[in-house]
PDB file of C-alpha atoms in Angstrom:
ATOM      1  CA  UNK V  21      10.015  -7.758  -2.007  1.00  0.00           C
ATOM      2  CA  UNK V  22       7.389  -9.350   0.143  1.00  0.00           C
ATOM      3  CA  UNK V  23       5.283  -6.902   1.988  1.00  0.00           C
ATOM      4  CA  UNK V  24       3.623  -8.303   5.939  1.00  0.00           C
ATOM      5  CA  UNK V  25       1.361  -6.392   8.150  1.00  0.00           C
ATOM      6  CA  UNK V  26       1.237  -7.779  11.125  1.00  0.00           C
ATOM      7  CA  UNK V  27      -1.043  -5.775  13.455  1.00  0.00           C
ATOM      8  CA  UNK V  28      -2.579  -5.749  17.493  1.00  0.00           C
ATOM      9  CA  UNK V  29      -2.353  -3.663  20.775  1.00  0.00           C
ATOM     10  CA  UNK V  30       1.406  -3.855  21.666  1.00  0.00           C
ATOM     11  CA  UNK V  31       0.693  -2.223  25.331  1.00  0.00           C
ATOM     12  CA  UNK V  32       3.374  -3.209  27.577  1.00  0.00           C
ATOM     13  CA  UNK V  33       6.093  -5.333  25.269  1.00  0.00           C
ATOM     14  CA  UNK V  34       6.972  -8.519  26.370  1.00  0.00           C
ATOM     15  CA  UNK V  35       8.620 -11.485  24.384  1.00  0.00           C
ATOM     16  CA  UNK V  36       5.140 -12.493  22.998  1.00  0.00           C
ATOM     17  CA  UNK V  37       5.403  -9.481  21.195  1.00  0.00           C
ATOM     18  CA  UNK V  38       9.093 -10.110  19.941  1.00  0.00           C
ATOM     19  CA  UNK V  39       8.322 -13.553  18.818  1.00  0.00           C
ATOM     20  CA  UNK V  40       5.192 -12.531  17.351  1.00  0.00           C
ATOM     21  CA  UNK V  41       6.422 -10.053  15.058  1.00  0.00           C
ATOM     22  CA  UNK V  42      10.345 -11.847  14.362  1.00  0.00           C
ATOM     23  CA  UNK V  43       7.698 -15.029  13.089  1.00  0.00           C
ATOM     24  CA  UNK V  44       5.645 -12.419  10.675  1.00  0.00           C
ATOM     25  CA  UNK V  45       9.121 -10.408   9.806  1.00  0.00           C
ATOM     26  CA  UNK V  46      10.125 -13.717   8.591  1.00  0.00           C
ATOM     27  CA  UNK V  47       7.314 -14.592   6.304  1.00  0.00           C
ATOM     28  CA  UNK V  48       8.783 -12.105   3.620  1.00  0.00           C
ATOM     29  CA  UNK V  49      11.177  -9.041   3.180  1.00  0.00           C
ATOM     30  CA  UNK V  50       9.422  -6.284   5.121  1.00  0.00           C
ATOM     31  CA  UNK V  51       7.512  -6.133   8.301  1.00  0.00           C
ATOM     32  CA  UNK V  52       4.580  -3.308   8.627  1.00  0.00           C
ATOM     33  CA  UNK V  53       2.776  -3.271  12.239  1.00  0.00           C
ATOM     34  CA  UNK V  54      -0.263  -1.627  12.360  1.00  0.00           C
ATOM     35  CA  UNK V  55      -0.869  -0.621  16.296  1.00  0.00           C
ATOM     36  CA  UNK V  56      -4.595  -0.536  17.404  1.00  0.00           C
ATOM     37  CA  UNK V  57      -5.811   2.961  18.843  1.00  0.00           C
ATOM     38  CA  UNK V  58      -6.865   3.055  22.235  1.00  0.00           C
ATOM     39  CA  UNK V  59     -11.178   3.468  20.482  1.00  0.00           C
ATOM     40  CA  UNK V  60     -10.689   1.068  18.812  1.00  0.00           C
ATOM     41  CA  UNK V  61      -9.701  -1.971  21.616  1.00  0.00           C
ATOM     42  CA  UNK V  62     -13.200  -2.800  22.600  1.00  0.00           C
ATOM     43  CA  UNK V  63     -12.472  -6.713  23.349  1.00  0.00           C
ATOM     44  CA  UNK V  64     -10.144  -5.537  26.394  1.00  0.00           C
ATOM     45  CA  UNK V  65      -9.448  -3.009  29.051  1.00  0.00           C
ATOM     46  CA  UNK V  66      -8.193  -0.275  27.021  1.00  0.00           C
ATOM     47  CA  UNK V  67      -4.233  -0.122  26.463  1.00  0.00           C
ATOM     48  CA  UNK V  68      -2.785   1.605  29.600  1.00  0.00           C
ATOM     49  CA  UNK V  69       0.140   3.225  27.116  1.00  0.00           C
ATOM     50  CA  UNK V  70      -1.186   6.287  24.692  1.00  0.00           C
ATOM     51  CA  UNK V  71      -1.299   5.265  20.830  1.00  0.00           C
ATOM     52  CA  UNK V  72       1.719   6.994  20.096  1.00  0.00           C
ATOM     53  CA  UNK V  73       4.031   5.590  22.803  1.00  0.00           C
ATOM     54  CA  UNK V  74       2.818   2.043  21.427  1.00  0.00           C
ATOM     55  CA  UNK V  75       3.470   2.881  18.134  1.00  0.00           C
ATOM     56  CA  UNK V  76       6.795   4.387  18.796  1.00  0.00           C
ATOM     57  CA  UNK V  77       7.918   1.175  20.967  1.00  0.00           C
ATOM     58  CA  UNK V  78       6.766  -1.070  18.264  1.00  0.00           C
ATOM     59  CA  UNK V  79       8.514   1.119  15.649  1.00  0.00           C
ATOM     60  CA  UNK V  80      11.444   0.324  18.319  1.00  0.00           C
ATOM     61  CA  UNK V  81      11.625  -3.421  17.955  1.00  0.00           C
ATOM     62  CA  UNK V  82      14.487  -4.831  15.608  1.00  0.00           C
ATOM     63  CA  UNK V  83      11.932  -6.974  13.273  1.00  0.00           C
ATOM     64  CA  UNK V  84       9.883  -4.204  12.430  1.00  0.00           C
ATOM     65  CA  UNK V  85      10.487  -1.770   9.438  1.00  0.00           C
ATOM     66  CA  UNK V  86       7.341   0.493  10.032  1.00  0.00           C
ATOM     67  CA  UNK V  87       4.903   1.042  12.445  1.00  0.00           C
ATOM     68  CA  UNK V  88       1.682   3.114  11.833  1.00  0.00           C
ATOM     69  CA  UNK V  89      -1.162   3.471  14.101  1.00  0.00           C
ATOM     70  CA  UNK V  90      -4.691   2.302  12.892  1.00  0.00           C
ATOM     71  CA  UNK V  91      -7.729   3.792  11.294  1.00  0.00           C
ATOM     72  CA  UNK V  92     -10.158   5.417  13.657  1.00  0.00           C
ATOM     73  CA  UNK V  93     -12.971   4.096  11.332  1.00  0.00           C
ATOM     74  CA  UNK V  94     -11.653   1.829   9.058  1.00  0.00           C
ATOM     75  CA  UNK V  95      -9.331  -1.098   9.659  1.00  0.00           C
ATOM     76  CA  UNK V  96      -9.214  -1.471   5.794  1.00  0.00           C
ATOM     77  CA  UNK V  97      -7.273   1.871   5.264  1.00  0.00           C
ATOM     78  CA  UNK V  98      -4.072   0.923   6.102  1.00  0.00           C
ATOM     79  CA  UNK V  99      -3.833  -2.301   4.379  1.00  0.00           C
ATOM     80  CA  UNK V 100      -4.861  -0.529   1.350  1.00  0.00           C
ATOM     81  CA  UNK V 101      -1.795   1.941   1.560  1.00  0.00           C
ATOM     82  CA  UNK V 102       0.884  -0.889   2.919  1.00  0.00           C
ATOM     83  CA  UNK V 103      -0.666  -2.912   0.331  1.00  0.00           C
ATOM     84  CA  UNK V 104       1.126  -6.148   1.734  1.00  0.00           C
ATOM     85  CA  UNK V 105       1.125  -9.591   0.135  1.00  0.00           C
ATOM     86  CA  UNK V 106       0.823 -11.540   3.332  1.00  0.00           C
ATOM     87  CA  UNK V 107      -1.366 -10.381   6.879  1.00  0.00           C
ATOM     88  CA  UNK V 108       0.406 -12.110   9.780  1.00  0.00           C
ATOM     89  CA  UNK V 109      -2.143 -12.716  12.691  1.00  0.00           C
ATOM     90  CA  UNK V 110      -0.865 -13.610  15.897  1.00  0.00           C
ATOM     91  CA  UNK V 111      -1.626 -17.390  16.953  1.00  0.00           C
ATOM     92  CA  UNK V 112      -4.389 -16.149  20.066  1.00  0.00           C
ATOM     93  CA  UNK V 113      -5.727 -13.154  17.826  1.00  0.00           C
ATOM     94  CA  UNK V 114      -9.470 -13.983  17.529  1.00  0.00           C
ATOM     95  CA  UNK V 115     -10.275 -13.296  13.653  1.00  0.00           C
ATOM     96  CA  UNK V 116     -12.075 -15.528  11.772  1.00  0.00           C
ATOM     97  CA  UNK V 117      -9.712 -15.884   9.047  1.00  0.00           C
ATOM     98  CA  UNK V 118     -12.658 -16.773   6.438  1.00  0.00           C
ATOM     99  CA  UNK V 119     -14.546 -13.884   7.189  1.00  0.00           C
ATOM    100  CA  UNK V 120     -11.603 -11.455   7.240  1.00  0.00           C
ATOM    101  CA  UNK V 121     -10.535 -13.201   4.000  1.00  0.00           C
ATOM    102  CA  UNK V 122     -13.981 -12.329   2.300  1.00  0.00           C
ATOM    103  CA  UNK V 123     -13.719  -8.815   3.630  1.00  0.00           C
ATOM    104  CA  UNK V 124     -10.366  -8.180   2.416  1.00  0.00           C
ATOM    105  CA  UNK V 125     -11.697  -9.503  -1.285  1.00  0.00           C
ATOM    106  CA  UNK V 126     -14.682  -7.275  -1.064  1.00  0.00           C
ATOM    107  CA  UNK V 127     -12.214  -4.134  -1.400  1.00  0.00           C
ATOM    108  CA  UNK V 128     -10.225  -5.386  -3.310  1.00  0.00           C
ATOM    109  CA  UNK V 129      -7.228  -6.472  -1.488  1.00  0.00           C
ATOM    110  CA  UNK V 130      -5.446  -9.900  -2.404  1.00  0.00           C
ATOM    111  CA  UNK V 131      -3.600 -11.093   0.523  1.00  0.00           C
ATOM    112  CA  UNK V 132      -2.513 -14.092   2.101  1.00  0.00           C
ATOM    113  CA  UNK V 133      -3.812 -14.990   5.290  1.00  0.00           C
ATOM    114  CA  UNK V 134      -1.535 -16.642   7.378  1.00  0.00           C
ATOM    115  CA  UNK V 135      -1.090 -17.477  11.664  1.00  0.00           C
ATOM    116  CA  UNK V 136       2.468 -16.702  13.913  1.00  0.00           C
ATOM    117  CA  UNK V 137       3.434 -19.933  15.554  1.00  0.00           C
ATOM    118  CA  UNK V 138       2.567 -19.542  19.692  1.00  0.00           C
ATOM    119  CA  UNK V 139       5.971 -18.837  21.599  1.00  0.00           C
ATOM    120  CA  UNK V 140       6.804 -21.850  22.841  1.00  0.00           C
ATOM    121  CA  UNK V 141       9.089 -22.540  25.198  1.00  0.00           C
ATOM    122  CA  UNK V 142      10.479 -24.163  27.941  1.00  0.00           C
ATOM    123  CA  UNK V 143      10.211 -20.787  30.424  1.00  0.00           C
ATOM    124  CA  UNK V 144       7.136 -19.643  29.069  1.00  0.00           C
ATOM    125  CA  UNK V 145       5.492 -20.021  32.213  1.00  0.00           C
ATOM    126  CA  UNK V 146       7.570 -17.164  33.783  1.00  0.00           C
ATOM    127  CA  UNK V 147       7.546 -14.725  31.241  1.00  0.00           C
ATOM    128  CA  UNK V 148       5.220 -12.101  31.571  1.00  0.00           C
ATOM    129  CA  UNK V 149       2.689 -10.851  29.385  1.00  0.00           C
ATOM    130  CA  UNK V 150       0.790  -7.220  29.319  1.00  0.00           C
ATOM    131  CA  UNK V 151      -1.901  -9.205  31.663  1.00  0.00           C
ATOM    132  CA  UNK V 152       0.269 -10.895  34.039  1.00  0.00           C
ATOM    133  CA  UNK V 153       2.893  -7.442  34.106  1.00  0.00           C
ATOM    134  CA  UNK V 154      -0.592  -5.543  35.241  1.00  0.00           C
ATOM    135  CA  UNK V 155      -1.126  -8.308  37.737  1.00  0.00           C
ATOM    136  CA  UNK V 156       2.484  -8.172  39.193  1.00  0.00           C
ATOM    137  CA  UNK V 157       2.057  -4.287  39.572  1.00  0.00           C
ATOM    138  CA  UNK V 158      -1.323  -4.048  41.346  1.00  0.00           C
ATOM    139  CA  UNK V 159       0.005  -6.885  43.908  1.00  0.00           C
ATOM    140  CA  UNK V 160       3.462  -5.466  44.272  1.00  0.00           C
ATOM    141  CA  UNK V 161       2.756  -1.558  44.332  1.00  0.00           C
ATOM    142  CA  UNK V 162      -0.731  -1.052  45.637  1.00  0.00           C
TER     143      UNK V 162
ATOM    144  CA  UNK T  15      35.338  -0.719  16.268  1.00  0.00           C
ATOM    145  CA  UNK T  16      34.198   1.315  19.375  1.00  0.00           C
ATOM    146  CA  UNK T  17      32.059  -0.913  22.042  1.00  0.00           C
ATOM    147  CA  UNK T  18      29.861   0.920  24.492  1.00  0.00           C
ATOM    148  CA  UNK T  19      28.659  -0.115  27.518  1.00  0.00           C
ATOM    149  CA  UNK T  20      25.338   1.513  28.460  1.00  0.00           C
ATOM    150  CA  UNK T  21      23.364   0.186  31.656  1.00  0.00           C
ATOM    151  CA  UNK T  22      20.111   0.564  33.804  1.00  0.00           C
ATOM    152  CA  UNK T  23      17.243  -1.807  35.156  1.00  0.00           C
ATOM    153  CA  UNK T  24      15.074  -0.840  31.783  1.00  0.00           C
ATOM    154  CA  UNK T  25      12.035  -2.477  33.452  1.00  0.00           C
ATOM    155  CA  UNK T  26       8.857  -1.820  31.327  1.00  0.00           C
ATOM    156  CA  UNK T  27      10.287  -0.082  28.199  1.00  0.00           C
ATOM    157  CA  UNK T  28       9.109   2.938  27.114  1.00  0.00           C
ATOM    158  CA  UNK T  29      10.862   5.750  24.849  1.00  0.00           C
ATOM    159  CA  UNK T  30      13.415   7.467  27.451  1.00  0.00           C
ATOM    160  CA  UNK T  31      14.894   3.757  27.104  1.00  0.00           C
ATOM    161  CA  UNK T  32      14.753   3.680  23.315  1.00  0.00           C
ATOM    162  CA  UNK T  33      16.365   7.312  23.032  1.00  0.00           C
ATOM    163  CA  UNK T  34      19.092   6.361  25.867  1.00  0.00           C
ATOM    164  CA  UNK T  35      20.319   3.771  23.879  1.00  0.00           C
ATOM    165  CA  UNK T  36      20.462   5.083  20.438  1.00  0.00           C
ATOM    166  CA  UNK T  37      22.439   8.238  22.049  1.00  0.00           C
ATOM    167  CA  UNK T  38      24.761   5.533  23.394  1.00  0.00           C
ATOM    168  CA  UNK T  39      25.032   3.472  20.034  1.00  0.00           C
ATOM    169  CA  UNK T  40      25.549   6.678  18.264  1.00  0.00           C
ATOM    170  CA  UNK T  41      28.898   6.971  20.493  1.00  0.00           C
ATOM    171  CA  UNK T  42      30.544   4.209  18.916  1.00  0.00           C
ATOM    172  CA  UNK T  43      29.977   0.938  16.217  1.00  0.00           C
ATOM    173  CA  UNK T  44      28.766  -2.058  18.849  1.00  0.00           C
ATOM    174  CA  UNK T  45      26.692  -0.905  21.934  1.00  0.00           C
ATOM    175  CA  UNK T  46      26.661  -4.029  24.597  1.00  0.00           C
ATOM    176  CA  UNK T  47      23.921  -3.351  27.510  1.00  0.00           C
ATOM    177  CA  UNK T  48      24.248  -4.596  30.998  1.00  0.00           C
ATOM    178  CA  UNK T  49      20.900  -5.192  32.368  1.00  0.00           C
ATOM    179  CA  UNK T  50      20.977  -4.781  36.460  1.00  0.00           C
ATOM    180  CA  UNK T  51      19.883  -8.119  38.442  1.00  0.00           C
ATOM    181  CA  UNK T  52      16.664  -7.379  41.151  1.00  0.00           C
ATOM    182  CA  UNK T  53      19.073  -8.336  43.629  1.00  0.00           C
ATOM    183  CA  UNK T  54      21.274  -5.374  42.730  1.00  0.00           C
ATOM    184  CA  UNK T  55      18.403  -2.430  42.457  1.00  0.00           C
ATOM    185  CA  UNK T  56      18.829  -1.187  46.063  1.00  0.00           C
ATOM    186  CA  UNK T  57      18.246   2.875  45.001  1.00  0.00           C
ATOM    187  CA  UNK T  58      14.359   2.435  44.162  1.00  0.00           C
ATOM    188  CA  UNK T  59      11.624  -0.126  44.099  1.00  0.00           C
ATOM    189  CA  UNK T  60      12.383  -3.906  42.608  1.00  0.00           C
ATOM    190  CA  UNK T  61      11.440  -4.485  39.067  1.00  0.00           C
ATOM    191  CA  UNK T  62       8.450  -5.515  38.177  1.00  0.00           C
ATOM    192  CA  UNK T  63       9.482  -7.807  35.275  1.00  0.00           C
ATOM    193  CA  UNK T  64      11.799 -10.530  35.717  1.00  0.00           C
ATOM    194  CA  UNK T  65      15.847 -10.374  35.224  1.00  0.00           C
ATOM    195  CA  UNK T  66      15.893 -13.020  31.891  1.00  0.00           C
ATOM    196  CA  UNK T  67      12.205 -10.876  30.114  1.00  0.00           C
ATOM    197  CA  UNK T  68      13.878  -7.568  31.174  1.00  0.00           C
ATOM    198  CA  UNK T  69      17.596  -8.585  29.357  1.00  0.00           C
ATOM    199  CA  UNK T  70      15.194 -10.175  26.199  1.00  0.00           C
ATOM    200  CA  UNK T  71      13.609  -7.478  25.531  1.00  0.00           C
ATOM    201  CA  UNK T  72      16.490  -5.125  25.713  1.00  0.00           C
ATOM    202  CA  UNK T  73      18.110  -7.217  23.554  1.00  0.00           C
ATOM    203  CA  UNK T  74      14.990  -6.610  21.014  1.00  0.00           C
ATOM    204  CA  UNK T  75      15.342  -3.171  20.699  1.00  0.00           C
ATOM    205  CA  UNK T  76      17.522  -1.438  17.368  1.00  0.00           C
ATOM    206  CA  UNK T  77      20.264   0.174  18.998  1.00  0.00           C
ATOM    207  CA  UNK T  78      21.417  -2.913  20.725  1.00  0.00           C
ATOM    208  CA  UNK T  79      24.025  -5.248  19.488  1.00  0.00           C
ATOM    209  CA  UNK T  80      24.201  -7.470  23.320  1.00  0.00           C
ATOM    210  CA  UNK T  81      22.306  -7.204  26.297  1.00  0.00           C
ATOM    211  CA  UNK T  82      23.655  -9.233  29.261  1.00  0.00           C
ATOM    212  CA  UNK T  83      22.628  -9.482  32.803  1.00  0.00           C
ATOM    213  CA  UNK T  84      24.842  -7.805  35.548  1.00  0.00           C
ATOM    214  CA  UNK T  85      26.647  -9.582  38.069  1.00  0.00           C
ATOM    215  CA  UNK T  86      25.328 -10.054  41.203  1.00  0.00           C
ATOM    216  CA  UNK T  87      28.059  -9.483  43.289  1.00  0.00           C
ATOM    217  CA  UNK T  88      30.741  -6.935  40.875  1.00  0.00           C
ATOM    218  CA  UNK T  89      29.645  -4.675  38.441  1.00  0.00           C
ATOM    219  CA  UNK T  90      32.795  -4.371  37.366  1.00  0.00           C
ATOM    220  CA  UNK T  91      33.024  -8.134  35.704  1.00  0.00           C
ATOM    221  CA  UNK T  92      30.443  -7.705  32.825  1.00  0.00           C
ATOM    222  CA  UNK T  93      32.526  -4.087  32.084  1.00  0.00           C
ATOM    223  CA  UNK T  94      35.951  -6.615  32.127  1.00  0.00           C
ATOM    224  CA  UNK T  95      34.686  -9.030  29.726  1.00  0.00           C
ATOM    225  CA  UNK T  96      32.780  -6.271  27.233  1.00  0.00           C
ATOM    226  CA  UNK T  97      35.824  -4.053  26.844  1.00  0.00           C
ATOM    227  CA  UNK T  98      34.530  -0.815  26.018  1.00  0.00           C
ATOM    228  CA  UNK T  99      35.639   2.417  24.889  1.00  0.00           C
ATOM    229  CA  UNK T 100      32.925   3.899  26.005  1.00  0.00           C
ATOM    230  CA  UNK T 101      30.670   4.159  29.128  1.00  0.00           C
ATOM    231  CA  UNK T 102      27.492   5.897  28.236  1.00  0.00           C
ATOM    232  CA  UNK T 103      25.987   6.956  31.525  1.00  0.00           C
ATOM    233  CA  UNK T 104      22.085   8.096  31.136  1.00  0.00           C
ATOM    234  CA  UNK T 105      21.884  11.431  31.669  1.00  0.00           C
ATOM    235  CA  UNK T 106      19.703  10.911  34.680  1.00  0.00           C
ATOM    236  CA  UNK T 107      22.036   8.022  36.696  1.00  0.00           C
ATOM    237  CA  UNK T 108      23.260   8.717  40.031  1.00  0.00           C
ATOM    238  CA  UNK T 109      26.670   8.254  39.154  1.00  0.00           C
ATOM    239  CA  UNK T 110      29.784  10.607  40.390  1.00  0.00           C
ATOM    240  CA  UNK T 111      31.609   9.884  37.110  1.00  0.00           C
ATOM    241  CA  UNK T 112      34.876  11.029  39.220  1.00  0.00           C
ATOM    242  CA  UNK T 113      34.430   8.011  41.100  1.00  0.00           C
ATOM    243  CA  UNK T 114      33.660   5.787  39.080  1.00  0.00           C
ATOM    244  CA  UNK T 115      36.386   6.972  36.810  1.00  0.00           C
ATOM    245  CA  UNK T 116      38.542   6.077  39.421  1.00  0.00           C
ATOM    246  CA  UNK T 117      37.322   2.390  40.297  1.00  0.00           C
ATOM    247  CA  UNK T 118      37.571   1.296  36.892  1.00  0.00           C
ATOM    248  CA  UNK T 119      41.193   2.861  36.860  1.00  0.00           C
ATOM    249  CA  UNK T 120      41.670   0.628  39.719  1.00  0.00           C
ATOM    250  CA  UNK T 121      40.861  -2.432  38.219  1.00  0.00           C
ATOM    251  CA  UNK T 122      42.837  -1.639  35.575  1.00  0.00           C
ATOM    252  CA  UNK T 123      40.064  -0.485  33.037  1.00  0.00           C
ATOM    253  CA  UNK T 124      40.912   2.162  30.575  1.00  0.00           C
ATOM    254  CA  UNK T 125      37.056   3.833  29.155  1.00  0.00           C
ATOM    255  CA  UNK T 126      35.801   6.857  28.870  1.00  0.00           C
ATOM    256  CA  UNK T 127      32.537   7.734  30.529  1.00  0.00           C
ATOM    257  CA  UNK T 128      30.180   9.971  28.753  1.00  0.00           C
ATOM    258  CA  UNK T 129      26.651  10.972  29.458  1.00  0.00           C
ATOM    259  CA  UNK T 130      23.802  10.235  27.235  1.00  0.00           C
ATOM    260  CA  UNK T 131      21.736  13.170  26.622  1.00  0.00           C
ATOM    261  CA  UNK T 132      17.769  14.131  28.241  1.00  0.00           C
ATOM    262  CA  UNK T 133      15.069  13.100  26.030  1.00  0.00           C
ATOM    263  CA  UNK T 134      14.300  16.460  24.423  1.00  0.00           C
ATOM    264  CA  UNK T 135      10.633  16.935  22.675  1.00  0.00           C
ATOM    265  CA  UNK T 136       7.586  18.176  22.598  1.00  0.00           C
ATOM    266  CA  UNK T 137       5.556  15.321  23.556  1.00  0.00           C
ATOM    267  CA  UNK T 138       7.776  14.448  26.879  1.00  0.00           C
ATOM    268  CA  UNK T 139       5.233  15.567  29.155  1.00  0.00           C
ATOM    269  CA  UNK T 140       2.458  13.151  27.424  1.00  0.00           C
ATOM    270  CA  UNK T 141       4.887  10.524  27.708  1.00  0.00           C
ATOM    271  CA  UNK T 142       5.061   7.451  30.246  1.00  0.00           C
ATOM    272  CA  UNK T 143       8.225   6.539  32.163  1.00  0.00           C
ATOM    273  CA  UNK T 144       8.435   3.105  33.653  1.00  0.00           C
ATOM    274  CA  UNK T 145       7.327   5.408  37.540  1.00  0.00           C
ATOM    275  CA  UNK T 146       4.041   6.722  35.354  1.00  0.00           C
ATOM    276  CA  UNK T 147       3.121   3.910  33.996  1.00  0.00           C
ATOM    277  CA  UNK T 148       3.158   2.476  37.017  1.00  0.00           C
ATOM    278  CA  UNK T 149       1.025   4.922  38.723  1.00  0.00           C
ATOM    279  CA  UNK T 150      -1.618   4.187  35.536  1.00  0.00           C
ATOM    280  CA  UNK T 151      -2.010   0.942  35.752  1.00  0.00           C
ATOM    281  CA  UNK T 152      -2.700   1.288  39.851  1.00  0.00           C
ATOM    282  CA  UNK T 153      -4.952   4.470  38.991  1.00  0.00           C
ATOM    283  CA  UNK T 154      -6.783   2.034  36.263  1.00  0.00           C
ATOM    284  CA  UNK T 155      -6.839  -0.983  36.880  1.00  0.00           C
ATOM    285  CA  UNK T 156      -6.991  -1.488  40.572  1.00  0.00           C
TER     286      UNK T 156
END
């Protein structure tokens, strides 16, 4: 049984998401998303969808076996209780994988880092993602 | 085996989606949604996300066995080529089941229509509909 977290914002869902998450379900037997809280995005606008809703929506999703939301304080908490043997980032997640690698050994945890392909395909330039859905609302609504 | 049809424009998901559909799997063993073309949505504003992103991600969700797009002209040629047993109406579509009822009888198409059930928790008044989340991304972002 081969435990992946795979973890990020998940505001509005949008195949990015799906392919995302099907590419980390498939790296081993059981797929545990960890949803950022709203404090906690500081590299973006906050989410526009409460924690819970995200959560619940990921939770939703037909790769995913559990979703939990994140650690106010610590990120580490939650990988300690999944315990997982693999940490799926997504391919534009900006982690340096060395440093996250060193941190993860510093408590203790031995996991594999490893990267979700990008979702590549030949529409990909009319799917929407949370950005360009935002986009599309404040020119269509406002 | 039971099929049931459930349908809507399910334009940014959120949970009064997620709990329409499970009420409508839960009516039978193979639930097959029917996604509604822009072109179609005539009784409120156009979708935001596009026809193939909103079927996709339908199709991502638990409950949901198929997800096809409507077509544009008959609604009544996705509903010949599913089959159902079952038409699981949400509990909040504009539909006089009497009529409709008597259409399908017309084209020869024997299913029973039901009606899926109001989301029914605590938390409904913190949650975002597709309308709400709307209005917060124009209130936030613009």
């Amino acid at each position: 049984m081969t435990r992946v977290v795979a973890q990020g914002t998940f505001d509005i869902l949008h195949p990015g998401h799906v392919h995302y998450l099907r590419d980390a379900k498939a790296m081993g037997d059981e797929l545990h998303v960890i949803v950022a809280r709203s404090v906690n995005v500081t590299h973006k606008e906050p989410p526009v969808m409460p924690d819970d809703q995200r959560r619940e929506m990921v939770a939703a999703l037909k790769p995913v076996d559990e979703a939990h939301l994140g650690h106010p304080e610590d990120i580490f908490v939650p990988i300690e209780r999944i315990d997982p043997a693999i940490i799926a980032l997504g391919y534009d997640q900006h982690h340096d994988e060395e440093r996250l690698q060193a941190a993860l050994a510093d408590r203790g945890l031995d996991c594999e880092i490893r990267r979700a392909s990008p979702l590549d395909r030949d529409d990909s330039d009319r799917l929407l993602s949370t950005g360009r859905i935002i986009d599309r609302v404040l020119e269509e609504r406002s």
